[in-house]
Amino acid sequence: MADRHGGKAGRRRGGRSRQGACPGCREVRMGVASSRYWAFHQGDAHTAASRVPPSSPGGGSPLALPLSGKLPLGRYHLSFRDLTGVGPQTSSPSTMESTQEKPAESSSPVPGSEEPAGLARDPEVLPPKESEGCARPLETAPKKICGYLSKFGGKGPIRGWKSRWFFYDERKCHLYYSRTAQDANPLDSIDLSSAVFDCKADAEEGTFEIKTPSRIITLKAATKQAMLYWLQQLQMKRWEFHNSPPAPPAVPDAALAGNGPALRLELEQEEAELEEFLCPVKTPTGLVGMAAALQPVPAMPLALQNISLKHLGTEIQNTMYNIRGNKQTQGTGHRPSGEDSSPSEEPQREEQPSPPDLSAPGKDPADSPKPTPKSSLTANLIQKAKRQSNTFPLFTEGLTRNRTAQEKVLALEQQVLMLTKELKAQKELVKILHKALEAAQQEKRVSSAYLAAAEDKDRLELVRHKVRQIAELGRRVEALEQERESLVQTASLREQQVQELRQHVQLLLDKNQAKQEVIQKLSEKVTQDFMHPPNQTPAPPDAADRDLLSQQEKMEHLKDDMEAYRTQNRFLNSEIHQVTRIWRKVAEKERALLMKCAYLQAKNCQVESKYLAGLRRLQEAVGVKAGECSELLRQLIQEALQWEASEASADSAVLSPISEYDEYGFLTVPNYEVEDLRLLAKIQVLEVHSHHLLAHEAVEQPLRERWAALGELAPSAEIKQLLRAGVPREHRPRVWKWLVRLRVQHLQGPGRYQELLSRSQACKHPAARQIELDLNRTFPSNKHFTCPASSFPDRLRRVLLAFSWQNPAIGYCQGLNRLAAIALLVLDEEESAFWCLVAIVETIMPADYYSKTLLASQVDQRVLQDLLSEKLPKLMAHLGQHRVDLSFVTFNWLLVVFADSLISNILLQVWDAFLYEGTKVVFRYALAIFKYNEEEILRLQDGLEIYQYLRFFTKTICNSRKLMNIAFNDMNPFPMKQLRQLRMAHRERLEAELHELEQLKAEYLETRAAQGPAVPEGCTSEDEGEAEP
Amino acid sequence: MMAIRELKVCLLGDTGVGKSSIVCRFVQDHFDHNISPTIGASFMTKTVPCGNELHKFLIWDTAGQERFHSLAPMYYRGSAAAVIVYDITKQDSFHTLKKWVKELKEHGPENIVMAIAGNKCDLSDIREVPLKDAKEYAESIGAVVVETSAKNAINVEELFQGISRQIPPLDPHENGNNGTIKLKPTSQAGRRCC
């Protein structure tokens, strides 16, 4: 509470020092030291704002600080001006004494009315010098952020505030601190690049925190404003650091460096934005910047306590340095003389109000004969002012140290004042004497006229004339007397009236008073009724009064708190804004680095895969002959295969590891048991990974954006192209649902799926057994189907069972499980997956594709053969030469739409287009897969090797863009008409063949029946003999 | 250097009896509970010594579901041997086996060696097909018969050894449909066994 009173007193004092100055003076001063003026002003506001209820933590002495911080502000400022070498007041002690005596002596009857003007001009002389002094710290301050702050630290009993000199290092974005500004070695530093700043409204005034990942530093600035200044500056610095182009060796990327100016612009713009949060705080002059270094270390109760125990080494070093330094530059550090001369300004300002008061009586000529009391009054006033200024606790401190210089100036100025006043009084006197002389001269003229009269008659006449004049005058006096009496009467009448009116007013006042009391009582009652339950007995009015008062007080406190919180909020908003910006920036950088990393990783993968391929080639070339070489090769291969394990556990795991499963749950590394296949698998995985890494930023990002920009889905050329390029994972379910709906709209009825489900439960389709058998064999490499806890097998069962009743003719065909599983994995919804399956089997694929005879599938095999011969004649010739029949792979491709063959991301891209465009896509891709690997197949010169290669070669395809381009560009023209014609022709042929086969069979049976129960084949008799184990 | 004889072998049998598992066990000595059902066909090779020859098995694994039967001729055509697999825990699969035997007799290569494999013999406690039945049947058609377990690696090697033994020794005069015969240096596929 005492603190609060102190605060009020401080404010009052600060306010008077402003009001005391005459308007002209004030303007001048504002021009000179407006920053200081505002500092005072803001300081006042904050003092009010930061009043904290006594109950809140740290609210013990929140106001002692602003006071001690605020007033020295002005003093330091002035002292700085004095330091710059203005001080013309330096005079000898003797003159000083004489001026001190002057005011007492100036009892001369000369009043001074013109004096104030001269006095007012006095400060006008100062500004240029003062601003000169000010300009320097203002210019340097933005460059160098430094100043004294209190740092909370220490351990155990010596925990507490320690004054530290803080300064910011631009290059490292570190905030260093040392015990004093003169210390050479900082005690420690705070890394600001990763720091966040915080200020708490309920903490002590000026307290703020810097939080770095490793620690939290609590600091205290002298004033709230200084704190805000610090916070803002630190924020700016941090931002500048983050924004500045990174050090040359870090990122040699020219593109990044080129961003420099643009970022600068952005910074400026964002700085403007920042102002919305917290208007830039004026530099608290004298508290921060290099100027503050000249100030003495803020006094601490215990000098020892200030010494850092944590950094004793640095302390000792600094002490040594100071000792050495002091020998050389003695007195330059603190400049006591400069500082001490500063308070002289204050008393001057205190005097300034007096001259205008004096000028009023000075102008009255009637008072001129007795000027002595006036001048003595002036002197008294001056002395009083002086005494007042001397009672300033802060100035006494300064005055006691060096009284002479300051008082000398004062005395001299007072002397000047006295002398001017004296001069004026003298002039007045001269004027009055002149008038007296004039009157005497007139009298003299009259008496000389009387004396000059020649005769008695004339004289008598003259006397008579005088007597008449006297009588007239007497009459006039009488009339005046009467007039006066009547006036007195009217006056008394008025008096009576006034009395009456007064009484009336009194009556009204009483009435008002009574009414107010009633109102107050009623309002109290109301508040009481409001506060307490109505049945409670009303508190005595006294208590209510007190209650109201305390309520008001509380409200006041709350208002203060609110103000404080508002300030805090504003700051924190700016902090959040900044941190977010930094975060964004850092994220950007990180993304760039990640991209680079991904690129490098991809490169690495490519190199690795090339190395492995090389090893494999070498192995093949060397063969078994060279035992030593092959041993070495085997070792190298073993090593290469083992890389994976060690790599995954090391750093690569953090960035983008070659994860075991892809985003749809497919195993990325095929499980080959044979060693050379494992090598191939490894090569392939590396390739896939490198492609994935490379494609991620360059290809997928723009696509993603295009998909995101796409609104309503509607069939169009654009969507066709987009679907061919592949749908991003996040859009795929939505897009597929749309594609499926396009195809099965006419089949979909409400509750159709549920109906089929219940039918499948009621009676088992013969296919149910096969479905059950295949459930656990669906995508054994996909974690969603192999995990025992997964719901996928159950959902897949339901989808397939429902389908068996949706299309009882097909029922279930091996392969449908794959189609349904893909649909489930993508759509993640049973019913949607079911309709997707329906869409594929019943609307996309030709009839009889999955039927009992697989007729259409067989037809398509032949169609594909024809198309291959047309589009890839060289390859087909090569395959024909080695008697390779492709259908053992291609049958699978077409039946399950590559579900077993392609790696999942390419597979789903194929499906994206397939669901929209239909079977042509399957043919396009089948052709493209061969084209993609044509060179490799042509290189193989052995049928078996080709077969081996064809087993897995689809999985080696990892460049989906390339494959897509082949499928949709290189394979053109690809008219649907041709496909239809081929299908029709082959269907007819196949049906004829089948018919023929049936006939053959029938014939065979007939012949067998004719032959009777003879041994069917001659050679079996041989076998029989050897069949015994 | 030993002569390498390439033998085309196809696997036939009902769905889910373990054709692919037997191949996987034989070629890679590996067992997976859930192998994706074969669609179309799958191709693998393995070379095993037999007497003074190396037999390189070119194994064609086929799809089991009945509707894929129409594709089978492509694979048993030109085969030296056929492994017909049934599941000893499923009587149905034994019926299917008989159908395959019949088809092979009717449309298969004339001298094709038939081997009957009763798979899943590790599950003999839920056996539906007695070994006796299989033996009797095999005898009646002059086929090799063996009960195997791809899971526990029982009799899989033996099955193929049995086939090897059934293959008539190389006769320069006999150059029929027992697959192509080639002499060539060992390739990487043979590395495992030599």
PDB file of C-alpha atoms in Angstrom, chain A residues 604-786:
ATOM      1  CA  ASN A 604      22.264 -42.110 -53.200  1.00  0.00           C
ATOM      2  CA  CYS A 605      19.643 -44.738 -53.820  1.00  0.00           C
ATOM      3  CA  GLN A 606      20.313 -44.548 -57.513  1.00  0.00           C
ATOM      4  CA  VAL A 607      24.019 -44.877 -57.018  1.00  0.00           C
ATOM      5  CA  GLU A 608      23.501 -47.743 -54.659  1.00  0.00           C
ATOM      6  CA  SER A 609      21.184 -49.504 -57.028  1.00  0.00           C
ATOM      7  CA  LYS A 610      23.633 -48.994 -59.844  1.00  0.00           C
ATOM      8  CA  TYR A 611      26.344 -50.416 -57.687  1.00  0.00           C
ATOM      9  CA  LEU A 612      24.240 -53.430 -56.880  1.00  0.00           C
ATOM     10  CA  ALA A 613      23.343 -53.897 -60.502  1.00  0.00           C
ATOM     11  CA  GLY A 614      27.002 -53.681 -61.324  1.00  0.00           C
ATOM     12  CA  LEU A 615      27.794 -56.296 -58.741  1.00  0.00           C
ATOM     13  CA  ARG A 616      25.159 -58.526 -60.162  1.00  0.00           C
ATOM     14  CA  ARG A 617      26.469 -58.145 -63.691  1.00  0.00           C
ATOM     15  CA  LEU A 618      29.936 -58.848 -62.498  1.00  0.00           C
ATOM     16  CA  GLN A 619      28.749 -61.908 -60.678  1.00  0.00           C
ATOM     17  CA  GLU A 620      27.096 -63.187 -63.794  1.00  0.00           C
ATOM     18  CA  ALA A 621      30.096 -62.459 -65.927  1.00  0.00           C
ATOM     19  CA  VAL A 622      32.619 -64.048 -63.605  1.00  0.00           C
ATOM     20  CA  GLY A 623      30.501 -67.103 -62.927  1.00  0.00           C
ATOM     21  CA  VAL A 624      31.933 -69.931 -60.864  1.00  0.00           C
ATOM     22  CA  LYS A 625      35.264 -70.083 -62.544  1.00  0.00           C
ATOM     23  CA  ALA A 626      37.212 -67.537 -60.632  1.00  0.00           C
ATOM     24  CA  GLY A 627      36.707 -68.701 -57.107  1.00  0.00           C
ATOM     25  CA  GLU A 628      38.509 -65.867 -55.460  1.00  0.00           C
ATOM     26  CA  CYS A 629      36.696 -63.192 -57.371  1.00  0.00           C
ATOM     27  CA  SER A 630      33.339 -64.747 -56.797  1.00  0.00           C
ATOM     28  CA  GLU A 631      34.103 -65.036 -53.106  1.00  0.00           C
ATOM     29  CA  LEU A 632      34.881 -61.340 -53.009  1.00  0.00           C
ATOM     30  CA  LEU A 633      31.767 -60.589 -54.972  1.00  0.00           C
ATOM     31  CA  ARG A 634      29.697 -62.654 -52.635  1.00  0.00           C
ATOM     32  CA  GLN A 635      31.086 -60.738 -49.734  1.00  0.00           C
ATOM     33  CA  LEU A 636      30.333 -57.424 -51.354  1.00  0.00           C
ATOM     34  CA  ILE A 637      26.810 -58.509 -52.109  1.00  0.00           C
ATOM     35  CA  GLN A 638      26.284 -59.698 -48.576  1.00  0.00           C
ATOM     36  CA  GLU A 639      27.502 -56.357 -47.340  1.00  0.00           C
ATOM     37  CA  ALA A 640      25.269 -54.491 -49.710  1.00  0.00           C
ATOM     38  CA  LEU A 641      22.270 -56.467 -48.586  1.00  0.00           C
ATOM     39  CA  GLN A 642      23.049 -55.752 -44.999  1.00  0.00           C
ATOM     40  CA  TRP A 643      23.252 -52.000 -45.520  1.00  0.00           C
ATOM     41  CA  GLU A 644      19.592 -51.727 -45.307  1.00  0.00           C
ATOM     42  CA  ALA A 645      19.332 -52.877 -41.742  1.00  0.00           C
ATOM     43  CA  SER A 646      22.040 -50.606 -40.413  1.00  0.00           C
ATOM     44  CA  GLU A 647      20.839 -47.698 -42.511  1.00  0.00           C
ATOM     45  CA  ALA A 648      17.287 -47.940 -41.358  1.00  0.00           C
ATOM     46  CA  SER A 649      18.363 -47.723 -37.755  1.00  0.00           C
ATOM     47  CA  ALA A 650      20.635 -44.765 -38.432  1.00  0.00           C
ATOM     48  CA  ASP A 651      19.937 -41.296 -39.693  1.00  0.00           C
ATOM     49  CA  SER A 652      17.935 -42.149 -42.765  1.00  0.00           C
ATOM     50  CA  ALA A 653      15.178 -43.393 -40.517  1.00  0.00           C
ATOM     51  CA  VAL A 654      14.589 -39.881 -39.325  1.00  0.00           C
ATOM     52  CA  LEU A 655      14.194 -38.259 -42.692  1.00  0.00           C
ATOM     53  CA  SER A 656      12.333 -40.383 -45.144  1.00  0.00           C
ATOM     54  CA  PRO A 657      13.056 -43.929 -44.397  1.00  0.00           C
ATOM     55  CA  ILE A 658      12.486 -46.702 -46.837  1.00  0.00           C
ATOM     56  CA  SER A 659       9.522 -47.822 -44.864  1.00  0.00           C
ATOM     57  CA  GLU A 660       8.491 -51.428 -44.900  1.00  0.00           C
ATOM     58  CA  TYR A 661       4.942 -50.648 -45.945  1.00  0.00           C
ATOM     59  CA  ASP A 662       3.616 -47.991 -48.256  1.00  0.00           C
ATOM     60  CA  GLU A 663       0.657 -45.759 -47.507  1.00  0.00           C
ATOM     61  CA  TYR A 664      -1.837 -48.391 -48.592  1.00  0.00           C
ATOM     62  CA  GLY A 665      -0.202 -51.043 -46.487  1.00  0.00           C
ATOM     63  CA  PHE A 666       1.635 -52.883 -49.234  1.00  0.00           C
ATOM     64  CA  LEU A 667       5.009 -54.333 -48.462  1.00  0.00           C
ATOM     65  CA  THR A 668       7.584 -52.238 -50.263  1.00  0.00           C
ATOM     66  CA  VAL A 669      10.328 -54.840 -50.229  1.00  0.00           C
ATOM     67  CA  PRO A 670       9.248 -58.021 -51.929  1.00  0.00           C
ATOM     68  CA  ASN A 671      10.154 -61.103 -50.025  1.00  0.00           C
ATOM     69  CA  TYR A 672      12.454 -62.964 -52.291  1.00  0.00           C
ATOM     70  CA  GLU A 673      14.254 -65.829 -50.759  1.00  0.00           C
ATOM     71  CA  VAL A 674      16.715 -66.526 -53.495  1.00  0.00           C
ATOM     72  CA  GLU A 675      19.749 -64.422 -52.974  1.00  0.00           C
ATOM     73  CA  ASP A 676      20.144 -63.018 -56.445  1.00  0.00           C
ATOM     74  CA  LEU A 677      16.491 -62.098 -56.431  1.00  0.00           C
ATOM     75  CA  ARG A 678      16.971 -60.389 -53.134  1.00  0.00           C
ATOM     76  CA  LEU A 679      19.677 -58.371 -54.709  1.00  0.00           C
ATOM     77  CA  LEU A 680      17.315 -57.443 -57.493  1.00  0.00           C
ATOM     78  CA  ALA A 681      14.624 -56.640 -54.995  1.00  0.00           C
ATOM     79  CA  LYS A 682      16.997 -54.367 -53.175  1.00  0.00           C
ATOM     80  CA  ILE A 683      17.946 -52.642 -56.392  1.00  0.00           C
ATOM     81  CA  GLN A 684      14.327 -52.226 -57.228  1.00  0.00           C
ATOM     82  CA  VAL A 685      13.384 -50.866 -53.828  1.00  0.00           C
ATOM     83  CA  LEU A 686      16.148 -48.339 -54.046  1.00  0.00           C
ATOM     84  CA  GLU A 687      14.978 -47.287 -57.470  1.00  0.00           C
ATOM     85  CA  VAL A 688      11.409 -46.998 -56.347  1.00  0.00           C
ATOM     86  CA  HIS A 689      12.450 -44.992 -53.368  1.00  0.00           C
ATOM     87  CA  SER A 690      14.582 -42.629 -55.360  1.00  0.00           C
ATOM     88  CA  HIS A 691      11.753 -42.082 -57.804  1.00  0.00           C
ATOM     89  CA  HIS A 692       9.364 -41.539 -55.018  1.00  0.00           C
ATOM     90  CA  LEU A 693      11.638 -38.997 -53.419  1.00  0.00           C
ATOM     91  CA  LEU A 694      12.190 -37.168 -56.651  1.00  0.00           C
ATOM     92  CA  ALA A 695       8.587 -37.198 -57.688  1.00  0.00           C
ATOM     93  CA  HIS A 696       7.286 -36.040 -54.380  1.00  0.00           C
ATOM     94  CA  GLU A 697       8.060 -32.359 -54.691  1.00  0.00           C
ATOM     95  CA  ALA A 698       8.371 -31.891 -58.400  1.00  0.00           C
ATOM     96  CA  VAL A 699       5.384 -33.840 -59.625  1.00  0.00           C
ATOM     97  CA  GLU A 700       3.000 -34.517 -56.834  1.00  0.00           C
ATOM     98  CA  GLN A 701       2.831 -31.031 -55.423  1.00  0.00           C
ATOM     99  CA  PRO A 702       1.483 -29.292 -58.553  1.00  0.00           C
ATOM    100  CA  LEU A 703      -0.925 -32.157 -59.094  1.00  0.00           C
ATOM    101  CA  ARG A 704      -2.124 -31.864 -55.564  1.00  0.00           C
ATOM    102  CA  GLU A 705      -2.760 -28.196 -56.096  1.00  0.00           C
ATOM    103  CA  ARG A 706      -4.691 -28.835 -59.285  1.00  0.00           C
ATOM    104  CA  TRP A 707      -6.832 -31.394 -57.539  1.00  0.00           C
ATOM    105  CA  ALA A 708      -7.416 -29.094 -54.636  1.00  0.00           C
ATOM    106  CA  ALA A 709      -8.474 -26.345 -57.030  1.00  0.00           C
ATOM    107  CA  LEU A 710     -10.877 -28.670 -58.788  1.00  0.00           C
ATOM    108  CA  GLY A 711     -14.383 -28.097 -57.567  1.00  0.00           C
ATOM    109  CA  GLU A 712     -17.326 -30.186 -58.649  1.00  0.00           C
ATOM    110  CA  LEU A 713     -16.371 -33.413 -60.343  1.00  0.00           C
ATOM    111  CA  ALA A 714     -17.766 -33.681 -63.831  1.00  0.00           C
ATOM    112  CA  PRO A 715     -16.628 -35.622 -66.871  1.00  0.00           C
ATOM    113  CA  SER A 716     -14.298 -33.472 -68.919  1.00  0.00           C
ATOM    114  CA  ALA A 717     -11.078 -33.586 -70.857  1.00  0.00           C
ATOM    115  CA  GLU A 718      -9.306 -31.967 -67.952  1.00  0.00           C
ATOM    116  CA  ILE A 719     -10.388 -34.555 -65.453  1.00  0.00           C
ATOM    117  CA  LYS A 720      -9.374 -37.255 -67.885  1.00  0.00           C
ATOM    118  CA  GLN A 721      -5.865 -35.875 -67.966  1.00  0.00           C
ATOM    119  CA  LEU A 722      -5.820 -35.437 -64.220  1.00  0.00           C
ATOM    120  CA  LEU A 723      -6.981 -38.987 -63.655  1.00  0.00           C
ATOM    121  CA  ARG A 724      -4.307 -40.283 -65.977  1.00  0.00           C
ATOM    122  CA  ALA A 725      -1.688 -38.461 -63.942  1.00  0.00           C
ATOM    123  CA  GLY A 726      -3.064 -40.048 -60.791  1.00  0.00           C
ATOM    124  CA  VAL A 727      -5.256 -38.806 -58.011  1.00  0.00           C
ATOM    125  CA  PRO A 728      -3.543 -37.656 -54.814  1.00  0.00           C
ATOM    126  CA  ARG A 729      -4.212 -39.976 -51.942  1.00  0.00           C
ATOM    127  CA  GLU A 730      -6.395 -37.525 -50.042  1.00  0.00           C
ATOM    128  CA  HIS A 731      -8.722 -37.058 -53.012  1.00  0.00           C
ATOM    129  CA  ARG A 732      -8.794 -40.643 -54.188  1.00  0.00           C
ATOM    130  CA  PRO A 733     -11.716 -41.977 -52.117  1.00  0.00           C
ATOM    131  CA  ARG A 734     -13.919 -39.086 -53.161  1.00  0.00           C
ATOM    132  CA  VAL A 735     -12.928 -39.353 -56.817  1.00  0.00           C
ATOM    133  CA  TRP A 736     -13.349 -43.104 -56.933  1.00  0.00           C
ATOM    134  CA  LYS A 737     -16.762 -42.892 -55.362  1.00  0.00           C
ATOM    135  CA  TRP A 738     -17.724 -40.439 -58.047  1.00  0.00           C
ATOM    136  CA  LEU A 739     -16.279 -42.636 -60.798  1.00  0.00           C
ATOM    137  CA  VAL A 740     -18.100 -45.666 -59.466  1.00  0.00           C
ATOM    138  CA  ARG A 741     -21.350 -43.785 -59.167  1.00  0.00           C
ATOM    139  CA  LEU A 742     -21.032 -42.678 -62.783  1.00  0.00           C
ATOM    140  CA  ARG A 743     -20.966 -46.324 -63.793  1.00  0.00           C
ATOM    141  CA  VAL A 744     -23.373 -48.063 -61.456  1.00  0.00           C
ATOM    142  CA  GLN A 745     -25.976 -45.389 -60.899  1.00  0.00           C
ATOM    143  CA  HIS A 746     -28.565 -47.473 -62.716  1.00  0.00           C
ATOM    144  CA  LEU A 747     -27.778 -50.552 -60.593  1.00  0.00           C
ATOM    145  CA  GLN A 748     -27.609 -48.848 -57.237  1.00  0.00           C
ATOM    146  CA  GLY A 749     -30.761 -49.016 -55.223  1.00  0.00           C
ATOM    147  CA  PRO A 750     -31.208 -48.001 -51.660  1.00  0.00           C
ATOM    148  CA  GLY A 751     -30.473 -50.898 -49.351  1.00  0.00           C
ATOM    149  CA  ARG A 752     -29.361 -53.087 -52.219  1.00  0.00           C
ATOM    150  CA  TYR A 753     -26.087 -53.981 -50.541  1.00  0.00           C
ATOM    151  CA  GLN A 754     -27.751 -54.816 -47.232  1.00  0.00           C
ATOM    152  CA  GLU A 755     -30.292 -56.909 -49.055  1.00  0.00           C
ATOM    153  CA  LEU A 756     -27.548 -58.881 -50.786  1.00  0.00           C
ATOM    154  CA  LEU A 757     -25.713 -59.285 -47.519  1.00  0.00           C
ATOM    155  CA  SER A 758     -28.691 -60.710 -45.750  1.00  0.00           C
ATOM    156  CA  ARG A 759     -29.335 -63.013 -48.690  1.00  0.00           C
ATOM    157  CA  SER A 760     -25.759 -64.241 -48.577  1.00  0.00           C
ATOM    158  CA  GLN A 761     -26.199 -65.004 -44.910  1.00  0.00           C
ATOM    159  CA  ALA A 762     -29.473 -66.765 -45.436  1.00  0.00           C
ATOM    160  CA  CYS A 763     -28.194 -69.076 -48.100  1.00  0.00           C
ATOM    161  CA  LYS A 764     -24.626 -69.731 -49.032  1.00  0.00           C
ATOM    162  CA  HIS A 765     -23.646 -69.376 -52.608  1.00  0.00           C
ATOM    163  CA  PRO A 766     -21.548 -72.310 -53.789  1.00  0.00           C
ATOM    164  CA  ALA A 767     -18.738 -69.830 -54.246  1.00  0.00           C
ATOM    165  CA  ALA A 768     -18.640 -69.117 -50.519  1.00  0.00           C
ATOM    166  CA  ARG A 769     -16.182 -71.926 -49.912  1.00  0.00           C
ATOM    167  CA  GLN A 770     -13.749 -70.578 -52.435  1.00  0.00           C
ATOM    168  CA  ILE A 771     -14.185 -67.084 -51.058  1.00  0.00           C
ATOM    169  CA  GLU A 772     -13.374 -68.319 -47.591  1.00  0.00           C
ATOM    170  CA  LEU A 773     -10.330 -70.105 -48.917  1.00  0.00           C
ATOM    171  CA  ASP A 774      -9.018 -66.998 -50.590  1.00  0.00           C
ATOM    172  CA  LEU A 775      -9.742 -64.488 -47.847  1.00  0.00           C
ATOM    173  CA  ASN A 776      -6.510 -65.008 -45.999  1.00  0.00           C
ATOM    174  CA  ARG A 777      -4.597 -65.360 -49.193  1.00  0.00           C
ATOM    175  CA  THR A 778      -5.515 -61.909 -50.445  1.00  0.00           C
ATOM    176  CA  PHE A 779      -2.525 -59.613 -50.617  1.00  0.00           C
ATOM    177  CA  PRO A 780      -0.360 -61.474 -48.149  1.00  0.00           C
ATOM    178  CA  SER A 781       2.120 -58.662 -48.517  1.00  0.00           C
ATOM    179  CA  ASN A 782      -0.352 -56.049 -47.323  1.00  0.00           C
ATOM    180  CA  LYS A 783      -0.422 -55.434 -43.634  1.00  0.00           C
ATOM    181  CA  HIS A 784      -4.142 -54.679 -43.615  1.00  0.00           C
ATOM    182  CA  PHE A 785      -4.883 -58.199 -44.754  1.00  0.00           C
ATOM    183  CA  THR A 786      -2.243 -60.061 -42.830  1.00  0.00           C
TER     184      THR A 786
END
